[in-house]
Short mmCIF file of N, CA and C in Angstrom, two decimals:
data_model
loop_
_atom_site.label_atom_id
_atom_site.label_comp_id
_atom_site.label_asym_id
_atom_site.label_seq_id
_atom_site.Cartn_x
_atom_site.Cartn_y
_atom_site.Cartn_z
N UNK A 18 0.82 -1.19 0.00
CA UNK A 18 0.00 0.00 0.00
C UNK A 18 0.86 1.26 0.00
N UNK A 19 1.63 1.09 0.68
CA UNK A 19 3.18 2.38 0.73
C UNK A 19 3.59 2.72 -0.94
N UNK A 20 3.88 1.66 -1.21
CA UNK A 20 4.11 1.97 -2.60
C UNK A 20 3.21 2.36 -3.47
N UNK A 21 2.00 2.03 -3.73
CA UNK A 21 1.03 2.41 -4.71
C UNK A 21 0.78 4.10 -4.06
N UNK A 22 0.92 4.48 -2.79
CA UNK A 22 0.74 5.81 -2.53
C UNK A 22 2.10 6.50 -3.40
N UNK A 23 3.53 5.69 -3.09
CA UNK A 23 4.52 6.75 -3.27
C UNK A 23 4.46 6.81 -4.89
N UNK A 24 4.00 5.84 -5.70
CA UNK A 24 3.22 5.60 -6.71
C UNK A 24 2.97 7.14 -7.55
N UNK A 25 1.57 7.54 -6.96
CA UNK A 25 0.69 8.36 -6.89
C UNK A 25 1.48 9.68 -6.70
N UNK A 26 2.04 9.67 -5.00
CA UNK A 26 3.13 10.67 -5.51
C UNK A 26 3.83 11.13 -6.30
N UNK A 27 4.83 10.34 -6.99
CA UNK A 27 5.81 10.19 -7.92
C UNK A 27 5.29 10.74 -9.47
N UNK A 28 3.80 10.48 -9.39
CA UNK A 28 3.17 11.28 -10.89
C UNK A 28 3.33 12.71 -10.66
N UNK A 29 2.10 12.76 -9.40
CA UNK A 29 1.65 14.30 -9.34
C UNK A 29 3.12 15.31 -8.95
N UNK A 30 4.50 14.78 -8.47
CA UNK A 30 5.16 15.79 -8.36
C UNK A 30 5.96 15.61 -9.13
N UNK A 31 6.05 15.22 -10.46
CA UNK A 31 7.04 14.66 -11.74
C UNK A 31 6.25 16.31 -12.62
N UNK A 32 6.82 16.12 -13.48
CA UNK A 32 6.91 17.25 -14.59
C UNK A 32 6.34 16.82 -15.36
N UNK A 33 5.21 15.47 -15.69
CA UNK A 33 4.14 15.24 -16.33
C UNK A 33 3.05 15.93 -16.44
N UNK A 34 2.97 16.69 -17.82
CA UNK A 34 1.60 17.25 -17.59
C UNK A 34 0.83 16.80 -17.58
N UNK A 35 -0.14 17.55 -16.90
CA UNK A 35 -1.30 17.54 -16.21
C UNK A 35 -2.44 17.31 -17.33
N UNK A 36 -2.23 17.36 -18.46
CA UNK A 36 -3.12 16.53 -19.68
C UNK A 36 -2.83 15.23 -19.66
N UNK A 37 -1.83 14.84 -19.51
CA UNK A 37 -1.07 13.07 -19.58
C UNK A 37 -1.72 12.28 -18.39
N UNK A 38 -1.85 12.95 -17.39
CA UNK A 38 -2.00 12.42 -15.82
C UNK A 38 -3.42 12.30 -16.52
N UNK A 39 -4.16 13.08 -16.65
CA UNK A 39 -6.02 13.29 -16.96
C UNK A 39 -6.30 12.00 -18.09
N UNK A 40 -5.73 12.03 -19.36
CA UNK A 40 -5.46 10.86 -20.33
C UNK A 40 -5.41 9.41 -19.29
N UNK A 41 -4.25 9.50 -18.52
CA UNK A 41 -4.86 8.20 -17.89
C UNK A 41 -5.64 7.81 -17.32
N UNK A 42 -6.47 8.80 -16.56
CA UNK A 42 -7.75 8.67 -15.44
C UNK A 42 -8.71 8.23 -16.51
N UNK A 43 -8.86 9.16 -17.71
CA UNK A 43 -10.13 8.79 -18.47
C UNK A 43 -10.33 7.93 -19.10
N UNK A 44 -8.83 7.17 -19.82
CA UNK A 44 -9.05 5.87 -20.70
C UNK A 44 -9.40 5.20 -19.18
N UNK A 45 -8.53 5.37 -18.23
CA UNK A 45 -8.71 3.68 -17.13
C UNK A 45 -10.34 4.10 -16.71
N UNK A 46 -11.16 5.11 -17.09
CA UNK A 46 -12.44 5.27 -16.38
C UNK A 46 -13.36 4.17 -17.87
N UNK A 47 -12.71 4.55 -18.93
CA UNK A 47 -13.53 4.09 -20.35
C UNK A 47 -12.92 2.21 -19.85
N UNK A 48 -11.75 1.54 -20.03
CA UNK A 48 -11.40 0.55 -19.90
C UNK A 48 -12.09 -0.55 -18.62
N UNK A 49 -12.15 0.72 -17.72
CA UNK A 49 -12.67 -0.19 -16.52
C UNK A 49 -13.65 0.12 -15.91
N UNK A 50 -14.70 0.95 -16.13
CA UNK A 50 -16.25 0.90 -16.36
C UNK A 50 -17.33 -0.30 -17.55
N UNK A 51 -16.60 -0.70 -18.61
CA UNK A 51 -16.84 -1.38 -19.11
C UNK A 51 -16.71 -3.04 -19.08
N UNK A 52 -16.86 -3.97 -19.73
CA UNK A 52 -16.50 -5.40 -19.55
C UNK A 52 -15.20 -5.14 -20.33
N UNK A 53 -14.59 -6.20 -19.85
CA UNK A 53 -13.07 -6.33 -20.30
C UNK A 53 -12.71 -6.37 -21.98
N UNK A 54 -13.01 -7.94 -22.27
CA UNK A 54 -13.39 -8.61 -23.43
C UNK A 54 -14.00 -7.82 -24.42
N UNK A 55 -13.91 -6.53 -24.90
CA UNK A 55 -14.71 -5.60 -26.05
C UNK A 55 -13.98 -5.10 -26.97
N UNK A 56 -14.34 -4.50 -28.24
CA UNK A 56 -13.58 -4.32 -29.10
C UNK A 56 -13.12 -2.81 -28.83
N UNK A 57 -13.96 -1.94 -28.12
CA UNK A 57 -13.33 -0.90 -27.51
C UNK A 57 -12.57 -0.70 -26.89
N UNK A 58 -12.98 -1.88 -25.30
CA UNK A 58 -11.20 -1.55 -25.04
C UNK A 58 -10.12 -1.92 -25.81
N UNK A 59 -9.62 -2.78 -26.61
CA UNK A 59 -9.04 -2.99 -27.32
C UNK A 59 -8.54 -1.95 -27.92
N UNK A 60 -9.50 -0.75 -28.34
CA UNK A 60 -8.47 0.27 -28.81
C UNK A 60 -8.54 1.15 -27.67
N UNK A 61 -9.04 1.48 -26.53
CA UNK A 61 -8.64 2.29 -25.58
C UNK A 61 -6.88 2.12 -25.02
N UNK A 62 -6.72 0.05 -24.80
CA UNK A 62 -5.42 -0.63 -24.70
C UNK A 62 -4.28 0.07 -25.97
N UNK A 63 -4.79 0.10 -27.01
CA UNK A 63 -3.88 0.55 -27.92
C UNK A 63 -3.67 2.21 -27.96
N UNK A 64 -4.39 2.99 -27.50
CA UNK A 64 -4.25 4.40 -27.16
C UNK A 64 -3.51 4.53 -25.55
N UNK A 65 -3.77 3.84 -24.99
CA UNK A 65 -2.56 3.84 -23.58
C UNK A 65 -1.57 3.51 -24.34
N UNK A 66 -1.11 2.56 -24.69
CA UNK A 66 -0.02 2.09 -25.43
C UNK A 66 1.01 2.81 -27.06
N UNK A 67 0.07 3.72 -26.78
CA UNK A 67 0.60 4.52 -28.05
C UNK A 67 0.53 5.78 -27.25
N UNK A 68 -0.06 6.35 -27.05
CA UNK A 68 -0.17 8.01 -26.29
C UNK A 68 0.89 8.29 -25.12
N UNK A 69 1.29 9.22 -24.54
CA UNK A 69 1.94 9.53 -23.62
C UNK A 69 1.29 9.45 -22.25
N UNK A 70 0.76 8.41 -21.97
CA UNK A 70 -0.21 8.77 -20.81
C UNK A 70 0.86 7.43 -19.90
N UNK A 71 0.56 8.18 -18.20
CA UNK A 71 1.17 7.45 -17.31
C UNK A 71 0.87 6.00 -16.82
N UNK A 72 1.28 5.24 -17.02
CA UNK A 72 0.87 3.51 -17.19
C UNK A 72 0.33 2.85 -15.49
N UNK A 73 1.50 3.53 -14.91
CA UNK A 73 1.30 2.93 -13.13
C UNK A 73 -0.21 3.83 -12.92
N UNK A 74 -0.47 4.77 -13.34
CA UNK A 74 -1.41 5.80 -12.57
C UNK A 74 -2.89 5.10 -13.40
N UNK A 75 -2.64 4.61 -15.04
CA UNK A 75 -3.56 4.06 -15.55
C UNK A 75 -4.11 2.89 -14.60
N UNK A 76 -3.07 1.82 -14.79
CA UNK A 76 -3.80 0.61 -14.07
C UNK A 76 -4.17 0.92 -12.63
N UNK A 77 -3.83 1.89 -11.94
CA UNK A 77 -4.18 2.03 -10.58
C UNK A 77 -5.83 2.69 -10.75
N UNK A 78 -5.82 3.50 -11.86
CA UNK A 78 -7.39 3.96 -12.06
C UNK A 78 -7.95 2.88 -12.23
N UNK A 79 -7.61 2.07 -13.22
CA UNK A 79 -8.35 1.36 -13.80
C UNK A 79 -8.80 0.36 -12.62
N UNK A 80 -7.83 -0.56 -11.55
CA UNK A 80 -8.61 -1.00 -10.51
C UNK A 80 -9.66 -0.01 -10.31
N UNK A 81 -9.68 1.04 -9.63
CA UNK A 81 -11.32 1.71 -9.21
C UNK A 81 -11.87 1.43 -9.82
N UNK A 82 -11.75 1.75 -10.96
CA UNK A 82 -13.01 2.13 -11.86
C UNK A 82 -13.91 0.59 -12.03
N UNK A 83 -12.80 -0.31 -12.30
CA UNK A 83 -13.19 -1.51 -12.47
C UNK A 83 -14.24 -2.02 -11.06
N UNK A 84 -13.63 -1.80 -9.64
CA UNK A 84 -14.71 -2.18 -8.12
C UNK A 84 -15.22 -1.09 -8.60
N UNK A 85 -15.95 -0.35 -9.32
CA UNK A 85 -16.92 1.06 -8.93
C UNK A 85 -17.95 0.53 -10.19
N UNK A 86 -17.40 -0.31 -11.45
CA UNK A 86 -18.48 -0.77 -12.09
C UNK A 86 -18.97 -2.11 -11.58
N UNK A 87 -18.59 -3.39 -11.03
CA UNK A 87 -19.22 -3.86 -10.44
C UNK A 87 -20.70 -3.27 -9.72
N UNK A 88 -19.97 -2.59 -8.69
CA UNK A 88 -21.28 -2.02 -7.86
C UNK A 88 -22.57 -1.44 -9.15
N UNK A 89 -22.10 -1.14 -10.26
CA UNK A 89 -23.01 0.01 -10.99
C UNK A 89 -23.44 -1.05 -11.91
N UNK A 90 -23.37 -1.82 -12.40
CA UNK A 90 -24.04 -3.22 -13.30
C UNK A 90 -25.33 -2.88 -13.64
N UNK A 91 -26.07 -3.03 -12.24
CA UNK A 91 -27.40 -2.48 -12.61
C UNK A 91 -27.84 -1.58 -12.82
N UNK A 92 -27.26 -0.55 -12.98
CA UNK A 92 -27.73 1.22 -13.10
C UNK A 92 -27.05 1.13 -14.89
N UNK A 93 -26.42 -0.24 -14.99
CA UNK A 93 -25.68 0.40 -16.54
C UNK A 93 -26.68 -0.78 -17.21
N UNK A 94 -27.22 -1.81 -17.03
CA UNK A 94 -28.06 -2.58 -17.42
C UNK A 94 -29.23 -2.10 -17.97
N UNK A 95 -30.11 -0.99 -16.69
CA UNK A 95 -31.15 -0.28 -17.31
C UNK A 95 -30.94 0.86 -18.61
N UNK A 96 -29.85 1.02 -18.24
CA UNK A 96 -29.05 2.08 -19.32
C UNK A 96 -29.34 1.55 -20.44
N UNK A 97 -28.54 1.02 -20.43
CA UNK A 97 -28.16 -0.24 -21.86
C UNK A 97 -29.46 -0.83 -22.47
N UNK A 98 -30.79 -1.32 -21.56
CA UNK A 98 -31.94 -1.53 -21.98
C UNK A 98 -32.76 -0.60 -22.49
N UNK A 99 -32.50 0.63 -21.97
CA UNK A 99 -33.23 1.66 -22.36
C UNK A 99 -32.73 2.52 -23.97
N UNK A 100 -31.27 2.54 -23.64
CA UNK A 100 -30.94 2.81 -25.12
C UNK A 100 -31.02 2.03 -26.20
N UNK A 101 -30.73 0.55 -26.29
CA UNK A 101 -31.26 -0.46 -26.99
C UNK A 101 -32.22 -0.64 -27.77
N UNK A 102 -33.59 -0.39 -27.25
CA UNK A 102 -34.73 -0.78 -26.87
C UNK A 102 -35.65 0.59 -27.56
N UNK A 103 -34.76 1.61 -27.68
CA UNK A 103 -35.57 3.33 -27.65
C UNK A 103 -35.81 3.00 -29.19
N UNK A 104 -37.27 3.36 -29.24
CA UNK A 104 -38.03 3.40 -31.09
C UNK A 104 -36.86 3.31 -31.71
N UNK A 105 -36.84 5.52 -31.60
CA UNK A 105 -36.23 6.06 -32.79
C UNK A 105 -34.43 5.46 -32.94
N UNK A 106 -33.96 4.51 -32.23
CA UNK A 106 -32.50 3.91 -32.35
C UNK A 106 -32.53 2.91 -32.98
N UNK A 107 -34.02 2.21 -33.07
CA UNK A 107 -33.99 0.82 -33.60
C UNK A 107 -33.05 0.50 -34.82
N UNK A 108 -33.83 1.91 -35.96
CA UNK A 108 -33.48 1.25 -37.32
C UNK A 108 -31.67 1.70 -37.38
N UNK A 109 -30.80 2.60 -36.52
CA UNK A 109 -29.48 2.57 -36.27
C UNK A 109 -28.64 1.18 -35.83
N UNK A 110 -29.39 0.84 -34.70
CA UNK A 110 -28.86 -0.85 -34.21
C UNK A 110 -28.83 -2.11 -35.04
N UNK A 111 -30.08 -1.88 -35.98
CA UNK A 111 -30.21 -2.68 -36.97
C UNK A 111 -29.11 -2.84 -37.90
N UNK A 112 -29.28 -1.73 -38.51
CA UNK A 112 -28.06 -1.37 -39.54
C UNK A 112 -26.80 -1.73 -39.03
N UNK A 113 -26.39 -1.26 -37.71
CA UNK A 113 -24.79 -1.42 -37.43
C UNK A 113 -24.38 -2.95 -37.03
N UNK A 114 -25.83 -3.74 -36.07
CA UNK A 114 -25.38 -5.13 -35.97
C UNK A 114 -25.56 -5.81 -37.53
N UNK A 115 -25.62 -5.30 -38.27
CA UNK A 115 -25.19 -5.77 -39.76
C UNK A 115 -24.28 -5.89 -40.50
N UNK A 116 -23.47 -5.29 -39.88
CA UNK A 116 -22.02 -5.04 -40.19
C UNK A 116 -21.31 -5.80 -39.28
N UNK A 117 -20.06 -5.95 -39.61
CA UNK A 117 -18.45 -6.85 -39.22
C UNK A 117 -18.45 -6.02 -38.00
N UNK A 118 -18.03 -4.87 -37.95
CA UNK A 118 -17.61 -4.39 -36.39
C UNK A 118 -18.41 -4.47 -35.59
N UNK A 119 -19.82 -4.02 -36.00
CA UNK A 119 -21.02 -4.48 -35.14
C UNK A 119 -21.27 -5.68 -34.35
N UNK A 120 -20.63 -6.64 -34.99
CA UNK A 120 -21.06 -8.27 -34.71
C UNK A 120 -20.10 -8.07 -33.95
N UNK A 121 -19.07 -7.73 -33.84
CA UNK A 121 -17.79 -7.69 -33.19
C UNK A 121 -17.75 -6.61 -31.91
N UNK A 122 -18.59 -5.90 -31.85
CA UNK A 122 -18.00 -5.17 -30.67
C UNK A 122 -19.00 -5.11 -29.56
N UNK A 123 -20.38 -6.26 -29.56
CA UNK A 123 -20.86 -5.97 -28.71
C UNK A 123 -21.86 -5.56 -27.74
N UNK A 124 -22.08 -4.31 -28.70
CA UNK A 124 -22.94 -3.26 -28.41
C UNK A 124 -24.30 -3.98 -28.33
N UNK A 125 -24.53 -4.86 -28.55
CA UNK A 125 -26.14 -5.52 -28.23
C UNK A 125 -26.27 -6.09 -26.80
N UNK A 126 -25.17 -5.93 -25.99
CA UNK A 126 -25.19 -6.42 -24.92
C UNK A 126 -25.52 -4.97 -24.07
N UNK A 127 -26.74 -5.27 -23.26
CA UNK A 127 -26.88 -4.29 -22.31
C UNK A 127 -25.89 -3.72 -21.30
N UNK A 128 -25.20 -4.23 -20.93
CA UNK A 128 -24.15 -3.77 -19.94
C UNK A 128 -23.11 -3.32 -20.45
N UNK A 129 -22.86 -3.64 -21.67
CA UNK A 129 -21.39 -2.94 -22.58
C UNK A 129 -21.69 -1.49 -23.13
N UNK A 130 -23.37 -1.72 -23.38
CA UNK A 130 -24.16 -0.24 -24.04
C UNK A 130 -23.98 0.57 -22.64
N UNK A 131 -24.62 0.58 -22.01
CA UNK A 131 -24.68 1.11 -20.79
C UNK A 131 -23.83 1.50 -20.36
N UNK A 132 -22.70 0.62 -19.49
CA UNK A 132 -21.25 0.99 -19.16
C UNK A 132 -20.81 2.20 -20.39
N UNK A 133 -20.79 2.04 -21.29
CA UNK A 133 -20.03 2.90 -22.47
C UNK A 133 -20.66 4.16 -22.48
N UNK A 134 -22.14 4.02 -22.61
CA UNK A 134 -22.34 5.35 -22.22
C UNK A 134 -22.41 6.38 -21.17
N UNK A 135 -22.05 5.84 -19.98
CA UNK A 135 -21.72 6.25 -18.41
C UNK A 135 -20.19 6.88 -18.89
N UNK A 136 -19.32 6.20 -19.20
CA UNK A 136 -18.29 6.37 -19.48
C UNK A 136 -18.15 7.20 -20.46
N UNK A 137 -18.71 7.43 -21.63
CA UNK A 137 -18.56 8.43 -22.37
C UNK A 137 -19.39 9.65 -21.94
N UNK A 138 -20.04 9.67 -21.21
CA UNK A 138 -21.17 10.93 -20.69
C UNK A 138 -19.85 11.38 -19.23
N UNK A 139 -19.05 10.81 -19.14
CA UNK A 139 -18.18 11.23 -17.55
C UNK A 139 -16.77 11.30 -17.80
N UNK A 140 -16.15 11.15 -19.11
CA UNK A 140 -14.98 11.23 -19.87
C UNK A 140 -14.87 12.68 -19.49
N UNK A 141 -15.38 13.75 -20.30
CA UNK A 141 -14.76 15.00 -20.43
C UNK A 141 -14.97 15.90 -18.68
N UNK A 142 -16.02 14.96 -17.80
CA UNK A 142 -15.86 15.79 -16.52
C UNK A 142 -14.44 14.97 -15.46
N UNK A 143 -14.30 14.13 -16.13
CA UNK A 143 -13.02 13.24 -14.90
C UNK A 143 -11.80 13.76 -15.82
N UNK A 144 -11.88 14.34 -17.00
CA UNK A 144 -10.44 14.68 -17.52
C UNK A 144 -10.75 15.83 -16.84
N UNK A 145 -11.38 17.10 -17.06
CA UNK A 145 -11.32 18.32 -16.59
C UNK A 145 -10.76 18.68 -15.37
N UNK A 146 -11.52 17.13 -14.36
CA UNK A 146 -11.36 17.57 -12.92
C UNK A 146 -10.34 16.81 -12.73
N UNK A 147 -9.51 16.03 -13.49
CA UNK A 147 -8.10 15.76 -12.95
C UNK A 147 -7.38 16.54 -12.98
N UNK A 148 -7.53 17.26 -14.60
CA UNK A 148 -6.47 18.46 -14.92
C UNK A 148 -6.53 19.30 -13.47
N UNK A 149 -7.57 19.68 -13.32
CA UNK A 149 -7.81 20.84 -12.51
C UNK A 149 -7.16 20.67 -11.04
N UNK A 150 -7.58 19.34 -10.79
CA UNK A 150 -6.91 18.66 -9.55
C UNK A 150 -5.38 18.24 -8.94
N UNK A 151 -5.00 18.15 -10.34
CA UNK A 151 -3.37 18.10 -10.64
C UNK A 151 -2.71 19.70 -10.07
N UNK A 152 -3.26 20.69 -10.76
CA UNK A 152 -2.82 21.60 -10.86
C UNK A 152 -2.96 22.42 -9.91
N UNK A 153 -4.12 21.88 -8.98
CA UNK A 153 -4.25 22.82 -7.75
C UNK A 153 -3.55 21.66 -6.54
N UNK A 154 -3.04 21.00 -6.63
CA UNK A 154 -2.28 19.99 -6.24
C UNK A 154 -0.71 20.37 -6.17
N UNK A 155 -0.76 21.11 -7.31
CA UNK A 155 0.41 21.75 -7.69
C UNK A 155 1.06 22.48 -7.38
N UNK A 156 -0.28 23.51 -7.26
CA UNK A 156 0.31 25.19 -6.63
C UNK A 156 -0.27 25.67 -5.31
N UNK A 157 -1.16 24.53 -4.78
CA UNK A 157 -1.49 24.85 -3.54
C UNK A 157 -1.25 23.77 -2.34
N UNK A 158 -1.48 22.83 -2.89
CA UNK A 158 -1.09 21.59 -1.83
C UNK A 158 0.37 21.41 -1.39
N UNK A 159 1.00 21.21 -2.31
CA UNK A 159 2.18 20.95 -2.13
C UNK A 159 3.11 21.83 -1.82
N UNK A 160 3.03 23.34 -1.82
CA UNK A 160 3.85 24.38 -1.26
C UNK A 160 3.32 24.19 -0.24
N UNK A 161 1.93 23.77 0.59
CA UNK A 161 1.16 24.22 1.94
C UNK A 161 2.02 23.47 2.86
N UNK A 162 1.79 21.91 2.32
CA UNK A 162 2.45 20.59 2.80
C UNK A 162 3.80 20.97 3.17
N UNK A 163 4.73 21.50 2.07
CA UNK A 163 6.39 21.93 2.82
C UNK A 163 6.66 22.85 3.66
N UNK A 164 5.42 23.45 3.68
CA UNK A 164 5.83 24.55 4.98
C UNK A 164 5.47 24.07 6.01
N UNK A 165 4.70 22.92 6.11
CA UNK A 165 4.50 22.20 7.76
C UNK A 165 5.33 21.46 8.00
N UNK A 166 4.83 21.34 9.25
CA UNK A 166 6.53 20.22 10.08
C UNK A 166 5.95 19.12 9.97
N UNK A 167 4.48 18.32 9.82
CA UNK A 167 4.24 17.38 9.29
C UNK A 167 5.06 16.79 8.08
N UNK A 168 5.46 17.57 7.24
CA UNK A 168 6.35 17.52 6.17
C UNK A 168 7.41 16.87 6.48
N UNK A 169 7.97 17.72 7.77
CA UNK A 169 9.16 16.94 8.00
C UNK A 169 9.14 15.57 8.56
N UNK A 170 8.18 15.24 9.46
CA UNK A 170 8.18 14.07 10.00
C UNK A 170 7.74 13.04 8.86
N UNK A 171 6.91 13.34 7.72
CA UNK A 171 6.90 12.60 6.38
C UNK A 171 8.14 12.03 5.83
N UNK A 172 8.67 13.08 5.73
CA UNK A 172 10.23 13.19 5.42
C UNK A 172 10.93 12.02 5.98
N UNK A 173 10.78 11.83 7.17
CA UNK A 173 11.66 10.77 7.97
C UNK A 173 10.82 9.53 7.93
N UNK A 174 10.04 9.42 7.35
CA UNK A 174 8.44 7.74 7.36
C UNK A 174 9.65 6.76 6.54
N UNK A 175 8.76 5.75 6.38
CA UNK A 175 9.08 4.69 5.26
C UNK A 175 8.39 5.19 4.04
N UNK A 176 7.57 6.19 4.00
CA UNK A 176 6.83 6.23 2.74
C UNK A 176 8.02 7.28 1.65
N UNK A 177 8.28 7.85 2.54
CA UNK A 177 9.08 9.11 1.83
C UNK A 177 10.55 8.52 1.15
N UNK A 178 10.34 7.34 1.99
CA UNK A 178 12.01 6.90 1.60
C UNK A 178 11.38 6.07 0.62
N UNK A 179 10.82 5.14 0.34
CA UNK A 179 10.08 4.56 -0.53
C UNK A 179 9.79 5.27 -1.96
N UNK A 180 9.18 6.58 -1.65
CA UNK A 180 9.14 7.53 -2.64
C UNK A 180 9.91 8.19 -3.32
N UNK A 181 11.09 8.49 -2.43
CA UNK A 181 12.72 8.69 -2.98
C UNK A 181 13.00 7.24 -3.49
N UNK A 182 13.31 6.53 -3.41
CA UNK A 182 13.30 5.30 -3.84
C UNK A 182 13.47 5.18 -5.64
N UNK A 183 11.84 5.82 -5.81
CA UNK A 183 10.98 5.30 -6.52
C UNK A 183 11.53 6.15 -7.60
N UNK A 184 11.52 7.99 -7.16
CA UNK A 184 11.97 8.82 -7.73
C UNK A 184 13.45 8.92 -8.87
N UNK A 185 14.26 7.66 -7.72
CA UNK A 185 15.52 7.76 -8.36
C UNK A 185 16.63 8.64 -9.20
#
């Protein structure tokens, strides 16, 4: 647990911008709100893997996100039934499970519809508020933090040495 914090540390006080840090929160929110096995993640996996985004901070989102869709199954089920299911989408669903990628990615499954659209409706507010979070993390937390003597006794933990460690 020491480590996945000094982890966490090691992003937010690195010289990674604060777009890169946000990039990982939102693919690991798209990757792990959804079922695993999809043709989307598949390219979400290939956009971590190609983009500049932070890998330790990804998979550490991506656990949450992943225990936070469990709990939500059923709130993405009705989702997924309801968009499915809506008149005016019919003759769209039709058409696309007609096609190769269609058959392939899924989307007829209520919980993949659902999940995806939770995830795409909460993409641009979890990038915003990471950026934002990073950055006031930045210029307010972390000057506050070194001027206390808590700081210093941090300083002397296992976590800090761990974190130097890590820093190298």
């Amino acid at each position: 647990m020491i480590g996945v914090f000094a982890r966490i540390l090691k992003v937010l006080n690195s010289e990674t911008d604060p777009a890169q840090i946000a990039a990982a929160v939102g693919l690991a929110l798209l990757f792990g709100l959804t079922p695993l096995w999809t043709l989307h993640n598949a390219i979400v996996l290939l956009l971590v893997l190609f983009l500049r985004v932070n890998l330790s901070l990804f998979l550490l989102a991506w656990g949450f996100f992943t225990v936070l869709a469990f709990a939500l199954d059923p709130v993405f089920d009705a989702l997924g039934h309801a968009v499915l299911t809506a008149e005016a989408l019919r003759p769209l669903w039709a058409a696309f499970s007609a096609t190769d990628i269609g058959r392939l990615s899924d989307f007829n499954n209520t919980v993949v519809m659902g999940s995806l659209c939770v995830g795409l409706a909460l993409l641009p507010v979890v990038w915003i508020a990471t950026v934002h979070g990073v950055r006031h993390y930045r210029v307010h937390v972390l000057d506050w933090m070194r001027r206390r003597r808590v700081f210093q006794l941090v300083r002397a933990s296992r976590l800090y040495t761990t974190y130097q460690s890590l820093r190298g």
